[in-house]
mmCIF file of C-alpha atoms and ligand atoms in Angstrom:
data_model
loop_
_atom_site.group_PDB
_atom_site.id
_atom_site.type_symbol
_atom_site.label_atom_id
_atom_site.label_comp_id
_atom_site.label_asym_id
_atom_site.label_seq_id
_atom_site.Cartn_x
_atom_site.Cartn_y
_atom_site.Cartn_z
ATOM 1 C CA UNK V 1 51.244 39.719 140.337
ATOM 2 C CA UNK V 2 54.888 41.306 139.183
ATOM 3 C CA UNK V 3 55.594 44.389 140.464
ATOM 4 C CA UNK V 4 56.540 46.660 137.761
ATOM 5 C CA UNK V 5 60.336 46.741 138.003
ATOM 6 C CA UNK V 6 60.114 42.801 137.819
ATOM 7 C CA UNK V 7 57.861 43.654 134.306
ATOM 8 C CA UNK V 8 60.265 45.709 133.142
ATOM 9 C CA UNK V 9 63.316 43.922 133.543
ATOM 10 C CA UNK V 10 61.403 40.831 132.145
ATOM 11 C CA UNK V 11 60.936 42.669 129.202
ATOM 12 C CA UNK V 12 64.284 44.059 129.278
ATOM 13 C CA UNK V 13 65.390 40.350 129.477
ATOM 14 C CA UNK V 14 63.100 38.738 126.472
ATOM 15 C CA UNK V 15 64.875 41.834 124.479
ATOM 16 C CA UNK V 16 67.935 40.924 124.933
ATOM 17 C CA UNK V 17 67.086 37.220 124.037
ATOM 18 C CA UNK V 18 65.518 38.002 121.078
ATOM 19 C CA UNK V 19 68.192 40.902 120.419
ATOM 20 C CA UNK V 20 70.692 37.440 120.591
ATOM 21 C CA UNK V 21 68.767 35.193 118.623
ATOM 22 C CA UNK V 22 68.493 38.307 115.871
ATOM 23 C CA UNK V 23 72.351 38.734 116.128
ATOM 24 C CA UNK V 24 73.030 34.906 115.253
ATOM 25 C CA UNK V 25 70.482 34.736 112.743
ATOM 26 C CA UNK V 26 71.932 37.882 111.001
ATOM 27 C CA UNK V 27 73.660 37.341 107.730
ATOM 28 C CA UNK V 28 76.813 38.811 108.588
ATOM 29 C CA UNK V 29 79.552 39.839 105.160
ATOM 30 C CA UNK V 30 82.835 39.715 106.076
ATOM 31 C CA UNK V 31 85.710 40.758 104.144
ATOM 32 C CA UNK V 32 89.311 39.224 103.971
ATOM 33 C CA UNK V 33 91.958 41.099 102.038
ATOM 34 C CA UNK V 34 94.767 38.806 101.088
ATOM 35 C CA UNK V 35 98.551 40.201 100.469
ATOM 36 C CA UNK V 36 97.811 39.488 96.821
ATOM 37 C CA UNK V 37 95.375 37.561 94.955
ATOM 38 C CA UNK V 38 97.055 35.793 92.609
ATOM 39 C CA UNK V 39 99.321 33.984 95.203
ATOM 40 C CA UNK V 40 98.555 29.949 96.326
ATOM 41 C CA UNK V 41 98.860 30.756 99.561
ATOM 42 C CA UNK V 42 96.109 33.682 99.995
ATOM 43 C CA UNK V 43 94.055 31.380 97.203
ATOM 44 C CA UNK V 44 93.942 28.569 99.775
ATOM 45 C CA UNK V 45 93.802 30.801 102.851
ATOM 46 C CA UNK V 46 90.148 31.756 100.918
ATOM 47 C CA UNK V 47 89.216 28.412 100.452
ATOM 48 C CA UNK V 48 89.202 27.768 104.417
ATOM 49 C CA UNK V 49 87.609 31.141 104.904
ATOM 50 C CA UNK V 50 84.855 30.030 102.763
ATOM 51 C CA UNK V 51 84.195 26.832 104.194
ATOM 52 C CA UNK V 52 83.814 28.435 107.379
ATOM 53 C CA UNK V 53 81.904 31.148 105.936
ATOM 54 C CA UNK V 54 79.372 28.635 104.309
ATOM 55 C CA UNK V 55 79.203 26.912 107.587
ATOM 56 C CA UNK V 56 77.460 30.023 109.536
ATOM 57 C CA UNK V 57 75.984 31.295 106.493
ATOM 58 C CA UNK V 58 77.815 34.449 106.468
ATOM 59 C CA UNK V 59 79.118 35.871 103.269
ATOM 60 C CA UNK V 60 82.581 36.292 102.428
ATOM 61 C CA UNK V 61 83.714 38.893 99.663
ATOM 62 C CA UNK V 62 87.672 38.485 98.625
ATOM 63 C CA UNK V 63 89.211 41.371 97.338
ATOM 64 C CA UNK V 64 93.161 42.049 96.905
ATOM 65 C CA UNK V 65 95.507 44.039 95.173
ATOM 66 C CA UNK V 66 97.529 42.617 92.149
ATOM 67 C CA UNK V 67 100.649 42.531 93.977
ATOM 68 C CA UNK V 68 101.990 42.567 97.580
ATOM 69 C CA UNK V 69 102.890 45.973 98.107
ATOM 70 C CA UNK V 70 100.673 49.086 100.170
ATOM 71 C CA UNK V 71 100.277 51.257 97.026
ATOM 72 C CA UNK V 72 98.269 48.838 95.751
ATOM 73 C CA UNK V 73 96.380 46.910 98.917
ATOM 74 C CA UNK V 74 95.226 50.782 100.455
ATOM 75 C CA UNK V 75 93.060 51.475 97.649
ATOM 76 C CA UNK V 76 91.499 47.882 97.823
ATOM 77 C CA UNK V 77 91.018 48.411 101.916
ATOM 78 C CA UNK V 78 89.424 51.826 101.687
ATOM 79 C CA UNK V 79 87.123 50.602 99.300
ATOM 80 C CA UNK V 80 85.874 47.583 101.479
ATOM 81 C CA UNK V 81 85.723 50.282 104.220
ATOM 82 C CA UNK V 82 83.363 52.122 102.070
ATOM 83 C CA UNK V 83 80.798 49.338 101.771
ATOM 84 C CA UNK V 84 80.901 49.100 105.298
ATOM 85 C CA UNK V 85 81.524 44.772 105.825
ATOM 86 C CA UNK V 86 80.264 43.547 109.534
ATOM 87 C CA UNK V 87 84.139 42.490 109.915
ATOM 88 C CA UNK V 88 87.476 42.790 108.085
ATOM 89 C CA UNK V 89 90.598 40.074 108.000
ATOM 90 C CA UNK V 90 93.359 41.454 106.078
ATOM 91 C CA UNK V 91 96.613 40.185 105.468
ATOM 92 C CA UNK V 92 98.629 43.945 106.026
ATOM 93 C CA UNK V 93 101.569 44.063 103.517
ATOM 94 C CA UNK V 94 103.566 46.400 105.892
ATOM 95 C CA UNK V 95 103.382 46.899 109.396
ATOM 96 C CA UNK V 96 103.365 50.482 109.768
ATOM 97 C CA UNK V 97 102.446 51.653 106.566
ATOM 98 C CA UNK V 98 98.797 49.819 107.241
ATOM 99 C CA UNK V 99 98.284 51.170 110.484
ATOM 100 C CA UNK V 100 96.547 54.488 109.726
ATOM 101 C CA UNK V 101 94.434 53.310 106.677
ATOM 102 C CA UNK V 102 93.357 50.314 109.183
ATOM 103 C CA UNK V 103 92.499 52.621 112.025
ATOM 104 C CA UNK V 104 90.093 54.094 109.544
ATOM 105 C CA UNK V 105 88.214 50.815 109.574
ATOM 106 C CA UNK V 106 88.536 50.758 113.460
ATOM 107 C CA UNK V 107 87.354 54.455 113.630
ATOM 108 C CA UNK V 108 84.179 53.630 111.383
ATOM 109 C CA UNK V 109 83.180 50.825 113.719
ATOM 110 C CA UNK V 110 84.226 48.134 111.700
ATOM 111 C CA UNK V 111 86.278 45.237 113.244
ATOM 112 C CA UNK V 112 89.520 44.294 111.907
ATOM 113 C CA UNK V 113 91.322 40.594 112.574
ATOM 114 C CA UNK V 114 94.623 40.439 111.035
ATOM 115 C CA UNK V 115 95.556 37.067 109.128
ATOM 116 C CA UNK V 116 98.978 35.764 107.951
ATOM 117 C CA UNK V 117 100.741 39.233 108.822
ATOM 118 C CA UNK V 118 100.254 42.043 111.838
ATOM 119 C CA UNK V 119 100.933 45.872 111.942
ATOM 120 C CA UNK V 120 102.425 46.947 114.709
ATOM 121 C CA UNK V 121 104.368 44.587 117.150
ATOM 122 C CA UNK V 122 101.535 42.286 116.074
ATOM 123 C CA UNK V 123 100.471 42.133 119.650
ATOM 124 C CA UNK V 124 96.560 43.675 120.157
ATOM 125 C CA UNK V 125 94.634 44.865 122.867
ATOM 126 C CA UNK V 126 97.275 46.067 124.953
ATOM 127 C CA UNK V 127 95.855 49.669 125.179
ATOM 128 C CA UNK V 128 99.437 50.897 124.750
ATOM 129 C CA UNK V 129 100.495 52.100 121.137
ATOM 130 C CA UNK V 130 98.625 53.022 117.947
ATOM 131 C CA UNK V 131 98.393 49.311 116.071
ATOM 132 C CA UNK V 132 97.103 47.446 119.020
ATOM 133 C CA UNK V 133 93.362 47.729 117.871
ATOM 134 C CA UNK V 134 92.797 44.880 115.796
ATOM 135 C CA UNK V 135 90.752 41.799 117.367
ATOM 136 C CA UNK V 136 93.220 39.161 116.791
ATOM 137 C CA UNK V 137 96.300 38.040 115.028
ATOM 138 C CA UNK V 138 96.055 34.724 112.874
ATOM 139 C CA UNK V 139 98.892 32.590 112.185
ATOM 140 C CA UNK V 140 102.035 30.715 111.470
ATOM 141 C CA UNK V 141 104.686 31.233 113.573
ATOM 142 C CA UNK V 142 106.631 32.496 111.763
ATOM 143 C CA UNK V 143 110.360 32.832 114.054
ATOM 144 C CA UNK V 144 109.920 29.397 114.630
ATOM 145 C CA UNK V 145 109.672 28.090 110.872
ATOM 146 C CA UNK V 146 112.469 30.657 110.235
ATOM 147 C CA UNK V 147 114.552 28.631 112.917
ATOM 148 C CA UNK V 148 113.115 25.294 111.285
ATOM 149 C CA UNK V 149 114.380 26.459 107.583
ATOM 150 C CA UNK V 150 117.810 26.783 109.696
ATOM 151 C CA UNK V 151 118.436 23.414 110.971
ATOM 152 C CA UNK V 152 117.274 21.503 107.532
ATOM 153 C CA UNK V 153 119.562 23.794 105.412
ATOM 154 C CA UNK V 154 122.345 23.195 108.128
ATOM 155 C CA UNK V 155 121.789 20.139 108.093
ATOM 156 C CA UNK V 156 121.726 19.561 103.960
ATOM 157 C CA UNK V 157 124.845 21.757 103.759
ATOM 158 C CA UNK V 158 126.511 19.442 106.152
ATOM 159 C CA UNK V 159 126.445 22.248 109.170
ATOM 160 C CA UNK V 160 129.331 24.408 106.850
ATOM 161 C CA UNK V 161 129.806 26.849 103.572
ATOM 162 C CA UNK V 162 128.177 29.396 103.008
ATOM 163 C CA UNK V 163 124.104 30.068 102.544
ATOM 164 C CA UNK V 164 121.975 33.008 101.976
ATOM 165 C CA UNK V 165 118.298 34.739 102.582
ATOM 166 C CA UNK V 166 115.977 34.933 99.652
ATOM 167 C CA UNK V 167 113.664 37.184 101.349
ATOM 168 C CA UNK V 168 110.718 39.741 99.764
ATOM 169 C CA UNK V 169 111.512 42.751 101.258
ATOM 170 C CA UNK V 170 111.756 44.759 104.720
ATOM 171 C CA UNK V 171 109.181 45.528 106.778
ATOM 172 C CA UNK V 172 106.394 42.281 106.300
ATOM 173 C CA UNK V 173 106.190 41.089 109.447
ATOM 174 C CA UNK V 174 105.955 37.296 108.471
ATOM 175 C CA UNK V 175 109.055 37.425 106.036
ATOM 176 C CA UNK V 176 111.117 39.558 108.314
ATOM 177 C CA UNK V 177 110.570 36.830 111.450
ATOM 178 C CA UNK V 178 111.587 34.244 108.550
ATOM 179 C CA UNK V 179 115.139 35.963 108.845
ATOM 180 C CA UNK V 180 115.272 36.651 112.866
ATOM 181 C CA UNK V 181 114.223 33.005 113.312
ATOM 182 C CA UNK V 182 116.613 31.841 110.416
ATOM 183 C CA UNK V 183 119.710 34.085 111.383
ATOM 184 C CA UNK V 184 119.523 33.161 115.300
ATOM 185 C CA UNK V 185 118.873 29.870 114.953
ATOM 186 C CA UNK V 186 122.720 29.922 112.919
ATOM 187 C CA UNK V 187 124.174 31.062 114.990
ATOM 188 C CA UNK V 188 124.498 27.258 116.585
ATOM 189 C CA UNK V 189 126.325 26.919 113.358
ATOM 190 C CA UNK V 190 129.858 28.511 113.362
ATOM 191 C CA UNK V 191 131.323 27.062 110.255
ATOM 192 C CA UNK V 192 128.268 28.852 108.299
ATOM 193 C CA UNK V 193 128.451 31.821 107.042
ATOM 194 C CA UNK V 194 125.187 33.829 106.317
ATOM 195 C CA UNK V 195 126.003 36.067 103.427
ATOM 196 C CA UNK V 196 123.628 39.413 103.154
ATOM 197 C CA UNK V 197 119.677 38.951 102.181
ATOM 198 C CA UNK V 198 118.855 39.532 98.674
ATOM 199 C CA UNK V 199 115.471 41.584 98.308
ATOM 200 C CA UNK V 200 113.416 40.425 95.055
ATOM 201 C CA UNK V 201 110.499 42.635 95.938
ATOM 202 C CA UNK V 202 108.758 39.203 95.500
ATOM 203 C CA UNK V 203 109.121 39.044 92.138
ATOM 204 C CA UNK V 204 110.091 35.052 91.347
ATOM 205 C CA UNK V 205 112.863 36.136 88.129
ATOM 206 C CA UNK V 206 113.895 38.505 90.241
ATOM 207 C CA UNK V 207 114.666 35.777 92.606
ATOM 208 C CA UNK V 208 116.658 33.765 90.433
ATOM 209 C CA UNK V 209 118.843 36.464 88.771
ATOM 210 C CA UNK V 210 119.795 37.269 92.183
ATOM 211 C CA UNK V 211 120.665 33.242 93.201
ATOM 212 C CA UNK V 212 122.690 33.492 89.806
ATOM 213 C CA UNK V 213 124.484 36.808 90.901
ATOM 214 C CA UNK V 214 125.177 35.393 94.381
ATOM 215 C CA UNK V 215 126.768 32.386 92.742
ATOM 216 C CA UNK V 216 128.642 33.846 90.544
ATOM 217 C CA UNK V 217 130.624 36.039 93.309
ATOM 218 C CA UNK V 218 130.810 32.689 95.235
ATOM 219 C CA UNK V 219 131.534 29.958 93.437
ATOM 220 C CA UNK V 220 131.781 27.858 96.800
ATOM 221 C CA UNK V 221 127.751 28.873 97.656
ATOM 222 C CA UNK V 222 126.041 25.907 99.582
ATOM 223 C CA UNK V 223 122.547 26.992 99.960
ATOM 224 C CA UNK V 224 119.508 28.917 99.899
ATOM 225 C CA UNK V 225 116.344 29.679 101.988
ATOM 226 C CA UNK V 226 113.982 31.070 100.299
ATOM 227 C CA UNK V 227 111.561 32.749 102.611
ATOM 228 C CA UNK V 228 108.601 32.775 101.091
ATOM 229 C CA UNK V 229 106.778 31.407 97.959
ATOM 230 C CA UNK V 230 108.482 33.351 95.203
ATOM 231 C CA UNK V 231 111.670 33.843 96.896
ATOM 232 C CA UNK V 232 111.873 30.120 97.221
ATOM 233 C CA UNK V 233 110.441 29.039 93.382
ATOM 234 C CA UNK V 234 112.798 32.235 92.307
ATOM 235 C CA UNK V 235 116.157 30.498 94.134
ATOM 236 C CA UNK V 236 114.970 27.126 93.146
ATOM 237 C CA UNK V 237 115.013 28.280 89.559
ATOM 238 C CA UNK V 238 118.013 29.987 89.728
ATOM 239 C CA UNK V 239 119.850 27.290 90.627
ATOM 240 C CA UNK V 240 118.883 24.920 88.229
ATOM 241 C CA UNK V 241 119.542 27.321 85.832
ATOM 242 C CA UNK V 242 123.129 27.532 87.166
ATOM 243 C CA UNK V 243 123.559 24.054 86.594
ATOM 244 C CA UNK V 244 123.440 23.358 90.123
ATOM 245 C CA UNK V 245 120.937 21.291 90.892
ATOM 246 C CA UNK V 246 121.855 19.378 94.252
ATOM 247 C CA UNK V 247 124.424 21.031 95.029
ATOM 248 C CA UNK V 248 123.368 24.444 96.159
ATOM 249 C CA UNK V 249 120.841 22.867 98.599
ATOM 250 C CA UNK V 250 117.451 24.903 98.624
ATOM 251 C CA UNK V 251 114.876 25.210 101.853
ATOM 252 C CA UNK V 252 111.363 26.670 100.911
ATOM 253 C CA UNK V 253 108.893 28.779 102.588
ATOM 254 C CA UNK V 254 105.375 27.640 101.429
ATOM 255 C CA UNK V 255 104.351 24.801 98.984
ATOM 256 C CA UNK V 256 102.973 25.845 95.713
ATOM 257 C CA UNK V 257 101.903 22.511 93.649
ATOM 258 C CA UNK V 258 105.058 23.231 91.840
ATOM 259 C CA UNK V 259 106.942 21.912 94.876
ATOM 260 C CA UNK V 260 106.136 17.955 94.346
ATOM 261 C CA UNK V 261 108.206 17.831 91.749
ATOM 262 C CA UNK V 262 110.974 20.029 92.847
ATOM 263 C CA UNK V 263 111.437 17.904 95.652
ATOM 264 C CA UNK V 264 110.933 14.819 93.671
ATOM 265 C CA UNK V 265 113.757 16.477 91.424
ATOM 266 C CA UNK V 266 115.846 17.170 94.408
ATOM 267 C CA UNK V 267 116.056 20.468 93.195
ATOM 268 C CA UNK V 268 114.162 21.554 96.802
ATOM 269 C CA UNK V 269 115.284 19.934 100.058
ATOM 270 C CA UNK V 270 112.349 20.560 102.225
ATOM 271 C CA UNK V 271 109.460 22.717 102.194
ATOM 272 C CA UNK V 272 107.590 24.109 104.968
ATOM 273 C CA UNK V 273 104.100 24.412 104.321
ATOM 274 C CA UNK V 274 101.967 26.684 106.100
ATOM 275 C CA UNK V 275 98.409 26.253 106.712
ATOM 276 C CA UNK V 276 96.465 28.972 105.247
ATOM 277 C CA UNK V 277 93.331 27.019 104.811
ATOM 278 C CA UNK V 278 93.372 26.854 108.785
ATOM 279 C CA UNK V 279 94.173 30.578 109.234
ATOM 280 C CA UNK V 280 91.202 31.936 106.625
ATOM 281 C CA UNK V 281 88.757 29.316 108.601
ATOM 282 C CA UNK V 282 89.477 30.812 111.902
ATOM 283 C CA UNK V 283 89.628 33.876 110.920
ATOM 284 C CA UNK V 284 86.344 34.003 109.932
ATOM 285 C CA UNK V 285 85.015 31.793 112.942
ATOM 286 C CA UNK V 286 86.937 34.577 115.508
ATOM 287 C CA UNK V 287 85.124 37.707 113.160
ATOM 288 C CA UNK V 288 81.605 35.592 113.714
ATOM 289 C CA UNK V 289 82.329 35.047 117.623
ATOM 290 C CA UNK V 290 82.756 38.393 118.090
ATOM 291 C CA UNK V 291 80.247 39.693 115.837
ATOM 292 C CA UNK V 292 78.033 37.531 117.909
ATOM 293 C CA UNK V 293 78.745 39.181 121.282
ATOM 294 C CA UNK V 294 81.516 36.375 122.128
ATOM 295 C CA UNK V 295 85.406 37.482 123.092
ATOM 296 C CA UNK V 296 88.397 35.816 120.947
ATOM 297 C CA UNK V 297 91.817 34.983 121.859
ATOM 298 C CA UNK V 298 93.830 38.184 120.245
ATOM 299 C CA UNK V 299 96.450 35.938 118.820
ATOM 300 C CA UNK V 300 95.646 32.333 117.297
ATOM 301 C CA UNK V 301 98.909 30.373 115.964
ATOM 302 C CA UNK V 302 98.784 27.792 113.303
ATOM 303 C CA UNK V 303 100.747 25.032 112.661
ATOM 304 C CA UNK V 304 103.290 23.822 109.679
ATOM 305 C CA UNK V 305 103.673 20.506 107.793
ATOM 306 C CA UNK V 306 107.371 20.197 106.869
ATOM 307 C CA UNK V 307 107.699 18.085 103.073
ATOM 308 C CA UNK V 308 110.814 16.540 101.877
ATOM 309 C CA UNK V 309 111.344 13.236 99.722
ATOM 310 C CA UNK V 310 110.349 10.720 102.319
ATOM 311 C CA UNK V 311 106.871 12.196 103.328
ATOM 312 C CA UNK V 312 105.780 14.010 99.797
ATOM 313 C CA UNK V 313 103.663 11.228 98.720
ATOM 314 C CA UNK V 314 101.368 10.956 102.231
ATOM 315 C CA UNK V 315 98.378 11.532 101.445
ATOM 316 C CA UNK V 316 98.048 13.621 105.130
ATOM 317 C CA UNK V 317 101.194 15.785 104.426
ATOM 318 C CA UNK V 318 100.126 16.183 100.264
ATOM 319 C CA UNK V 319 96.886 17.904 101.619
ATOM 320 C CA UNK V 320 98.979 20.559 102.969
ATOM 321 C CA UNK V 321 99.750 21.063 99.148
ATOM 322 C CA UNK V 322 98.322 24.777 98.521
ATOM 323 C CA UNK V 323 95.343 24.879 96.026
ATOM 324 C CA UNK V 324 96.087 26.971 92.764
HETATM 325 O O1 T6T T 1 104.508 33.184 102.676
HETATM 326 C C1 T6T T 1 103.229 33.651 102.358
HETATM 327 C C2 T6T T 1 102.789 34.615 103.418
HETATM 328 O O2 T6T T 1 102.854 33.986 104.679
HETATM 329 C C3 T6T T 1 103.664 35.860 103.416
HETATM 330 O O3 T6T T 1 103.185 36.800 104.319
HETATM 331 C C4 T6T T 1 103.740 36.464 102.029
HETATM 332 O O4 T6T T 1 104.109 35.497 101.093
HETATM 333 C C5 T6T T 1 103.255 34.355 101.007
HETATM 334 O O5 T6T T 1 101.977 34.768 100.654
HETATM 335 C C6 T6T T 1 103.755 33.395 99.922
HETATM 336 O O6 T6T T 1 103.882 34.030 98.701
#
């Protein structure tokens, strides 16, 4: 015979087993927030989140704002907050201005992974600051394919002249690494100069006009690195429009379809292609681990796939192409 203390903690035991096999077999809904919807990158950073979402039959709802800025991504977050997702993975278009309105999804028991971007230092579960709460941070690195833009424009420009940053705007922690990485790494150049960033809010036209503008105060410009996918479609542009195709020598952030050709062209030197199918599938796979009573690495790097004219046609680097 069991004594009764063995019963109990039998029972407590079969509990917790079934408690387990209930927690796997739950349909779980987890949320990812992109920067903005209507960008390649996000679109294919869903597709990867999807597969993986398929895979443990959890459902995934995608819901942005229209463009990347916090006025507009808040609204979308508190609303997901509202119908109260097992996990969010959110893309933060600022890294302080997201910190409260996250904390309210922290503070209503809600998990929160951050993809592509971080709030805060972008380093979690330190127990020291406010932003340290999310789960995990999931992505590029993004100082290193800053300092990787470096050496291939350096390199195109023939390690001299004069280059600039095509950058969205301050305070998005994946674009403003771009420029750290980009602007140290440079410094190995001396005979480059690195005139100032232009801001284009990441507005493509916006982009272009300002490559234009640059030009025309120096005639003697060398090249561009466009920092992420509408700075560097926006530069591209411009330049062609100057005339100057080839000669003002253009490194891109990101690979829209677009891209094939504008290397093809030679319009684009090299682009570096994230991999945001890999960053929305393990997102998703860390929310699920830890939904299911598993711990996560807090930070998960991906890796890039760099494209110029002699690789563009691989069929292993093209699938690096981002889905539209
Ligand atoms: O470069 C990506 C992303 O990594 C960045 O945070 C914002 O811009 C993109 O979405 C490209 O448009």
């Amino acid at each position: 015979f069991l004594k009764a203390s063995a019963v109990a903690s039998l029972a407590t035991g079969v509990a917790a087993i079934a408690g387990t096999t209930q927690a796997a077999d739950k349909k779980f809904t987890i949320a990812l927030i992109p920067g903005l919807t209507t960008d390649a990158f996000y679109i294919t950073m869903r597709k990867g989140a999807e597969a993986a979402a398929k895979a443990i039959g959890a459902t995934l709802v995608f819901q942005g704002g229209p463009d990347f800025n916090p006025v507009t991504q808040v609204p979308v977050l508190d609303a997901v907050i509202a119908k109260k997702p097992d996990a969010i993975l959110i893309a933060p278009t600022d890294k302080d201005q997201l910190v409260q309105p996250l904390k309210k999804a922290n503070d209503a028991g809600i998990p929160v992974i951050t993809v592509d971007t971080f709030i805060g230092t972008g380093v979690y579960q330190t127990g020291k600051g406010d932003a340290d709460f999310p789960l995990a941070y999931i992505a590029s690195d993004n100082l290193l394919g800053g300092a990787i833009a470096a050496r291939a424009l350096a390199k195109a420009v023939g390690e001299k002249g004069k280059v600039y940053v095509s950058n969205v705007k301050p305070g998005i922690s994946t674009t403003d690494q771009r420029e750290q990485g980009f602007k140290e790494e440079m410094k190995k150049y001396p005979n480059i100069t690195v005139l100032e960033t232009q801001y284009n809010d990441d507005d493509a036209n916006k982009a272009a006009s300002q490559l234009q503008a640059v030009f025309a105060r120096n005639s003697d410009l060398d090249g561009v690195f466009g920092a992420n996918l509408f700075s560097a479609l926006g530069a591209a542009n411009g330049v062609q429009q100057a005339g100057q195709t080839g000669k003002i020598r253009v490194v891109a952030f990101d690979a829209p379809t677009s891209i094939v050709d504008n290397i093809n062209s030679g319009l684009v030197d090299l682009a570096i292609a994230q991999h945001p199918a890999e960053i929305g599938y393990f997102g998703v796979m860390a929310a699920y681990a830890h939904l299911t009573g598993n711990s996560i690495p807090t930070a998960i790097g991906t890796g890039f796939t760099v494209i110029d004219k002699s690789n563009v046609t691989d069929k292993n680097v093209a699938k690096f192409i981002y889905s539209d």
